[in-house]
C-alpha positions in Angstrom: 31.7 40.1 -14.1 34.6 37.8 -15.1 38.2 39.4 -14.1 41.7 38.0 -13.9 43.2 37.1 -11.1 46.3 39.2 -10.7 49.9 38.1 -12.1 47.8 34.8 -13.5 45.5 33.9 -16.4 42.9 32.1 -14.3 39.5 33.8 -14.8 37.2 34.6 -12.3 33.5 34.4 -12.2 31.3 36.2 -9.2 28.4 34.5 -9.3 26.5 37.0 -7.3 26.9 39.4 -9.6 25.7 37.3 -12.8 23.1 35.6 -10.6 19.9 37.6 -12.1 21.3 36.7 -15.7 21.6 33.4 -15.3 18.0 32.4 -14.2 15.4 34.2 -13.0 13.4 33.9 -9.6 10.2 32.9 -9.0 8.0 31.2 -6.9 6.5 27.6 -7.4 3.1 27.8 -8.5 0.2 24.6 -7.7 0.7 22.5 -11.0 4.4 22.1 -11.0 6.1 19.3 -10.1 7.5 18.8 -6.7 9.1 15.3 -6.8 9.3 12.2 -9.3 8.3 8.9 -7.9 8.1 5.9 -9.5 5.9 3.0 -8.9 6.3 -0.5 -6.6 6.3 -2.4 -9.6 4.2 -4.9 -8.3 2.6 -5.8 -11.4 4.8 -4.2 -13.8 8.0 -2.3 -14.3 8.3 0.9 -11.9 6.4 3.9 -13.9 7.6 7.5 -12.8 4.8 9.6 -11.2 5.2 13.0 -11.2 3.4 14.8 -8.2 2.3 18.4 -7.8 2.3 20.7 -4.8 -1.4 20.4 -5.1 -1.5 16.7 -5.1 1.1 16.4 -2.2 -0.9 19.6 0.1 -4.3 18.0 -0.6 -3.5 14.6 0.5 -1.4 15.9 3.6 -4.2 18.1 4.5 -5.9 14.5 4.4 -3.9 12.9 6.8 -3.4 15.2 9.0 -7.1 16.0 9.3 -8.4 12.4 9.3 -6.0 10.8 11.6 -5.8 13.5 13.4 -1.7 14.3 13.7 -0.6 17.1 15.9 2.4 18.9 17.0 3.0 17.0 20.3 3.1 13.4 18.3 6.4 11.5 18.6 6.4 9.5 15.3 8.1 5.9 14.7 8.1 5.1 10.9 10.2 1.8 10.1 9.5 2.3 6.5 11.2 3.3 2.7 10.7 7.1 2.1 10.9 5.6 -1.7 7.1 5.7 -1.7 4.0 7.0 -1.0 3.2 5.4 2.5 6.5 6.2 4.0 6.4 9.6 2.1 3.2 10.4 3.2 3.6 9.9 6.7 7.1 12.0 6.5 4.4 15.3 4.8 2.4 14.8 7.8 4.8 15.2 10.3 6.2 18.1 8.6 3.2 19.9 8.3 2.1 19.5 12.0 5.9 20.1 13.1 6.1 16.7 15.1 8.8 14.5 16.5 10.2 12.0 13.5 11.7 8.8 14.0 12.8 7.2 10.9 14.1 3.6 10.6 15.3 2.0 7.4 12.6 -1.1 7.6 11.1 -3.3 10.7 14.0 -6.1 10.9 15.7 -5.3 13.8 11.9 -5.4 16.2 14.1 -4.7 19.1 15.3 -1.6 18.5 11.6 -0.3 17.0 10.6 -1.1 20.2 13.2 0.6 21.4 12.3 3.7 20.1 8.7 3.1 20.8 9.1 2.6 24.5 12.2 4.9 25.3 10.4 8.3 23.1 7.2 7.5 24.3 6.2 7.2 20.9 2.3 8.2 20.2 1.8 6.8 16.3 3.2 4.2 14.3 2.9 3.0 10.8 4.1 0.0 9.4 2.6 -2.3 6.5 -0.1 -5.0 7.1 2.5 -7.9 6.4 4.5 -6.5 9.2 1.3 -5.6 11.7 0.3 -9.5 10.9 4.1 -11.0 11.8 4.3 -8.6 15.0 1.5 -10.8 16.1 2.5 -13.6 15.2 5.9 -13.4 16.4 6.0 -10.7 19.0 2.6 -11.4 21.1 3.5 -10.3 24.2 6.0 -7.8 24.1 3.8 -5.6 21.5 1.2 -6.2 24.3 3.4 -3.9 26.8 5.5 -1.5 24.4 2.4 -0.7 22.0 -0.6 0.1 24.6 -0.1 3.8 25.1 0.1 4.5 21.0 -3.1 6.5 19.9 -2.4 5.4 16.3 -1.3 2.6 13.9 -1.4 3.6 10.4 -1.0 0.9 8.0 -1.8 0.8 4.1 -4.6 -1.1 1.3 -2.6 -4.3 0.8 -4.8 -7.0 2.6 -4.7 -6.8 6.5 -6.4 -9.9 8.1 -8.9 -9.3 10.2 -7.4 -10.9 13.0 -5.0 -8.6 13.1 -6.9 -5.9 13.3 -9.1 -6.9 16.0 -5.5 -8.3 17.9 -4.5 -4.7 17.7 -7.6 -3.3 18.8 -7.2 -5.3 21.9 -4.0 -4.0 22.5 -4.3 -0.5 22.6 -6.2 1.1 25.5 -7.3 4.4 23.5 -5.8 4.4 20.3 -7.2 4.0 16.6 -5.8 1.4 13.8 -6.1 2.9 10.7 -5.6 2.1 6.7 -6.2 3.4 3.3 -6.6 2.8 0.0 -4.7 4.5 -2.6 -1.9 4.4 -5.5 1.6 6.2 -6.3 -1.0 8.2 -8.8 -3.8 8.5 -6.3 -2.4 8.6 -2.9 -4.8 8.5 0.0 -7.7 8.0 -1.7 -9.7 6.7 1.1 -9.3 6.1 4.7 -10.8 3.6 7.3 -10.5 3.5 10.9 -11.8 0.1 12.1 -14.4 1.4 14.4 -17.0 -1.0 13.0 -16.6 -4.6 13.2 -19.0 -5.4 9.9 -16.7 -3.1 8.0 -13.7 -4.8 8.5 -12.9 -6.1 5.2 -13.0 -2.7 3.8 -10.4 0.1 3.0 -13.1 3.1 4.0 -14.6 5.9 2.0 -13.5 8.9 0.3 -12.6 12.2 1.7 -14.4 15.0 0.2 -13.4 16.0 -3.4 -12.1 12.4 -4.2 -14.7 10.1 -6.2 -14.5 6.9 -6.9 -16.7 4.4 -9.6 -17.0 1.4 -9.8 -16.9 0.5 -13.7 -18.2 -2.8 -15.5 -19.8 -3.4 -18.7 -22.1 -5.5 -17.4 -23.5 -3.7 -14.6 -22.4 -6.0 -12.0 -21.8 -5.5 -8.4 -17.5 -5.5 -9.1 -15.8 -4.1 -11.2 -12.6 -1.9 -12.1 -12.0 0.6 -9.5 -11.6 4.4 -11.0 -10.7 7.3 -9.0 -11.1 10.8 -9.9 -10.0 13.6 -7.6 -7.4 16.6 -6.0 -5.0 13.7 -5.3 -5.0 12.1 -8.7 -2.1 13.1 -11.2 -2.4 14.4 -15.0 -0.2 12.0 -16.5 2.9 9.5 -16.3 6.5 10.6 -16.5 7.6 10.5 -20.5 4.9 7.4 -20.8 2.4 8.1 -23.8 1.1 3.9 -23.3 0.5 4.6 -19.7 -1.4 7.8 -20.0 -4.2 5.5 -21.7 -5.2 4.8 -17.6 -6.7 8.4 -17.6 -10.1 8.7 -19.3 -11.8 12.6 -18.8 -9.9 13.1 -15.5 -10.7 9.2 -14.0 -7.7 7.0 -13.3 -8.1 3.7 -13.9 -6.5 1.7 -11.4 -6.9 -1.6 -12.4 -7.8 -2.8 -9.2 -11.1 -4.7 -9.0 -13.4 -3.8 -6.3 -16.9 -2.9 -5.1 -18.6 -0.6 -2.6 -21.6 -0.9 -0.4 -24.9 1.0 0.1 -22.9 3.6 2.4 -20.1 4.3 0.4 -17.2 1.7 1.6 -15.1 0.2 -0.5 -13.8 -3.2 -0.3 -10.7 -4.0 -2.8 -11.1 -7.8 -4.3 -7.8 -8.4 -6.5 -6.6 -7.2 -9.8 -8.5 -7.1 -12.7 -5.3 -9.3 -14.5 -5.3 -11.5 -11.9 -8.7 -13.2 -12.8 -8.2 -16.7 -13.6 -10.4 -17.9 -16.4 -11.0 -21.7 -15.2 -13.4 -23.3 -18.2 -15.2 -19.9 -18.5 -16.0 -19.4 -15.2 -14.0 -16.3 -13.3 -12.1 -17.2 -10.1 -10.7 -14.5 -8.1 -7.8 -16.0 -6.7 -7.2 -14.0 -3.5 -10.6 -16.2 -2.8 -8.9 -19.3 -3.1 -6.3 -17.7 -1.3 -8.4 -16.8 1.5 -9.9 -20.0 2.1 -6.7 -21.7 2.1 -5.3 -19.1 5.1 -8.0 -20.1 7.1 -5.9 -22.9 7.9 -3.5 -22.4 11.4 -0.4 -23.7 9.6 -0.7 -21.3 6.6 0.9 -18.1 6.7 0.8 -17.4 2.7 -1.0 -18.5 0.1 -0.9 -17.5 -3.4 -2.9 -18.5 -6.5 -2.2 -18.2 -10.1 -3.2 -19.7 -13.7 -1.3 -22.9 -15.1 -1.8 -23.9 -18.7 -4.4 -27.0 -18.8 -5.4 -28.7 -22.5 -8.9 -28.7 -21.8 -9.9 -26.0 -19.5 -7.8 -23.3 -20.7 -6.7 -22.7 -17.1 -6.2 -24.8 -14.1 -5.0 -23.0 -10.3 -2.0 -23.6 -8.9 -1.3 -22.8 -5.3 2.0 -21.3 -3.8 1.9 -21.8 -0.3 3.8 -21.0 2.5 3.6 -22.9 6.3 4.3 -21.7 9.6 7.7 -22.6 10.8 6.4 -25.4 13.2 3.6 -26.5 10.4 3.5 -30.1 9.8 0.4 -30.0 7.5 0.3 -31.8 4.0 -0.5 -31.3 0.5 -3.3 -33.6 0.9 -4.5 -32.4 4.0 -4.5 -28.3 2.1 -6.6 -30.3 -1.2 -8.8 -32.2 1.4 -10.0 -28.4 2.9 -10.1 -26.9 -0.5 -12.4 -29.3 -1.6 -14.9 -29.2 0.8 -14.6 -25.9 0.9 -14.6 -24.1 -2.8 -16.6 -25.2 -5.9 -14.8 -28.1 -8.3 -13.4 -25.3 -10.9 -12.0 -23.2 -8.2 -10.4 -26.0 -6.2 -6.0 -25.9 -6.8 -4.7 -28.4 -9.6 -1.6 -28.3 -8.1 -0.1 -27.4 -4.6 4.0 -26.3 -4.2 5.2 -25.0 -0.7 8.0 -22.1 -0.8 10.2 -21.1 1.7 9.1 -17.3 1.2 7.5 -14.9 -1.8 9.2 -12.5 -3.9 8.0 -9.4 -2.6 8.1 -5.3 -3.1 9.5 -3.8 -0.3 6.1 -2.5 1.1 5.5 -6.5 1.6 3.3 -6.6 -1.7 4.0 -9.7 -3.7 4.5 -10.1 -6.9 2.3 -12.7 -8.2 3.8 -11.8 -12.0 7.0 -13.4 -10.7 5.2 -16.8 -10.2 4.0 -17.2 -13.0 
């Protein structure tokens, strides 16, 4: 096996011939590990997720099956293959054995479009941030170059509804989809807008997911948990995380509810409640009121100290380039428009929010 080379004291080693001594082969079984991935860090720092060949065939199987991918699709996905939604979408194409083209992110629109028009692309995905700017920005030449797509996939971080229903318009035959899910729990629903009273929702679970909705006081909301094929075991080398998995339920941390036929609609983050006085404020309610407004593109809420009521909002907003509304003018509408304890204590416009690069931002920044 090892041999000098001749006239010389340099050793040799064939590696072909020690190969069956070094390591022996096998085949991957279900349970192990085919990647690490580690966590937005929207909330906190990144946490590393190891996921199975069973977690990562079940959930393809899941998108490929629900939305429906095929051989013949030419894909365009402008997103990170860091996580899950870009990594998802990258199974899915593999496993059906379609056309793939990648692009680093959606800042250059031009050539997406580009790639859209020239490949007669059939699906696209892109994050709700960037669906809701495309419309904004891009009216009327998303109106020509995305008609002919039979899919938009896009993922659980809050798409307006007027986005949706602008997208709707747009294609001719096509489906706008989204889902709800985590790094640990990928894909753990699915909703294609086809019904205009279940807009606000992220859709129901494919079979042999579950999801609870668990309170102590039996209350319509509460903290989503999600058993299922598409849940991991545990963290990567992180005993205080692992405390998220009770008897095979993750616990997401997400607050939420679902309705009589099984949707279910995502209302904030359990740490985000604000306790204003004792009464809970959700913030992405404020938030939502306050986006009503034409001249509001963002809006964020969080807690700010206050002597007497323990908590006080502040708001974090950001206008529309052209916006010329006020401070006063935002108060005024809050006002008549959300009880006294939910109403801002204090208003701040930003040029722009820190965000992940899925477009999720991150409120622990703010604060």
């Amino acid at each position: 096996m090892i041999s000098k080379i001749e006239d010389s004291k340099i050793e040799k080693i064939r590696f072909h011939e020690i190969k069956s001594r070094l390591y022996e082969e096998r085949k991957a079984n279900m349970s192990d590990y085919a990647y690490l991935i580690y966590t937005s860090g929207t909330t906190t720092k990144p946490k590393g997720v190891p996921i199975t060949h069973s977690n990562s065939i079940f959930t393809t199987n899941n998108i490929v099956n629900i939305l429906k991918y095929k051989n013949s699709d030419i894909d365009v996905i402008p997103l990170p293959l860091s996580h899950s939604f870009g990594l998802g979408c990258l199974h899915a194409s593999f496993y059906v054995g379609s056309t793939l083209i990648l692009h680093k992110n959606l800042m250059n629109t031009s050539e997406i479009f580009a790639s859209i028009k020239d490949n007669s692309a059939t699906t696209f995905a892109a994050v709700p941030s960037s669906l809701t700017k495309l419309v904004k920005d891009e009216s009327a030449r998303i109106k020509d170059i995305f008609k002919d797509l039979r899919l938009i996939v896009t993922n659980s971080t809050s798409i307006p509804n007027t986005t949706v229903k602008e997208f709707k318009k747009i294609l001719r035959y096509g489906t706008i989809a989204t889902y709800y899910g985590l790094t640990e729990a990928s894909r753990s629903t699915f909703m294609l807008f086809d019904d205009e009273r279940k807009f606000d929702s992220v859709g129901r679970t494919p079979d042999q997911i579950e999801i609870k909705i668990n309170n102590e006081k039996d209350l319509e909301k509460g903290e989503i948990w999600i058993k299922g094929l598409n849940v991991i075991k545990n963290y990567w080398n992180d005993l205080a995380a692992d405390q998220n998995f009770v008897n095979g339920w993750l616990k997401t941390g997400d607050l939420g509810r679902l309705d009589k036929d099984g949707y279910l609609y995502i209302l904030g983050r359990m740490d985000d409640i604000i306790n204003v006085a004792g009464e809970k404020v959700l913030p992405q309610e404020v938030e939502g009121v306050v986006k009503v407004l034409s001249d509001i593109e963002e809006a964020v809420a969080i807690p700010m100290k206050h002597e007497s009521f323990g908590n006080t909002l502040k708001l974090f907003v950001k206008t529309t380039d052209k916006s010329k509304i006020t401070k006063t003018e935002i108060l005024s509408f809050c006002i008549r428009n959300l009880e006294r304890y939910k109403v801002p204590s204090m208003i701040e416009f930003v040029e722009d929010f820190p965000k992940t690069q899925y477009g999720k931002i991150k409120r622990f920044m703010l604060k």
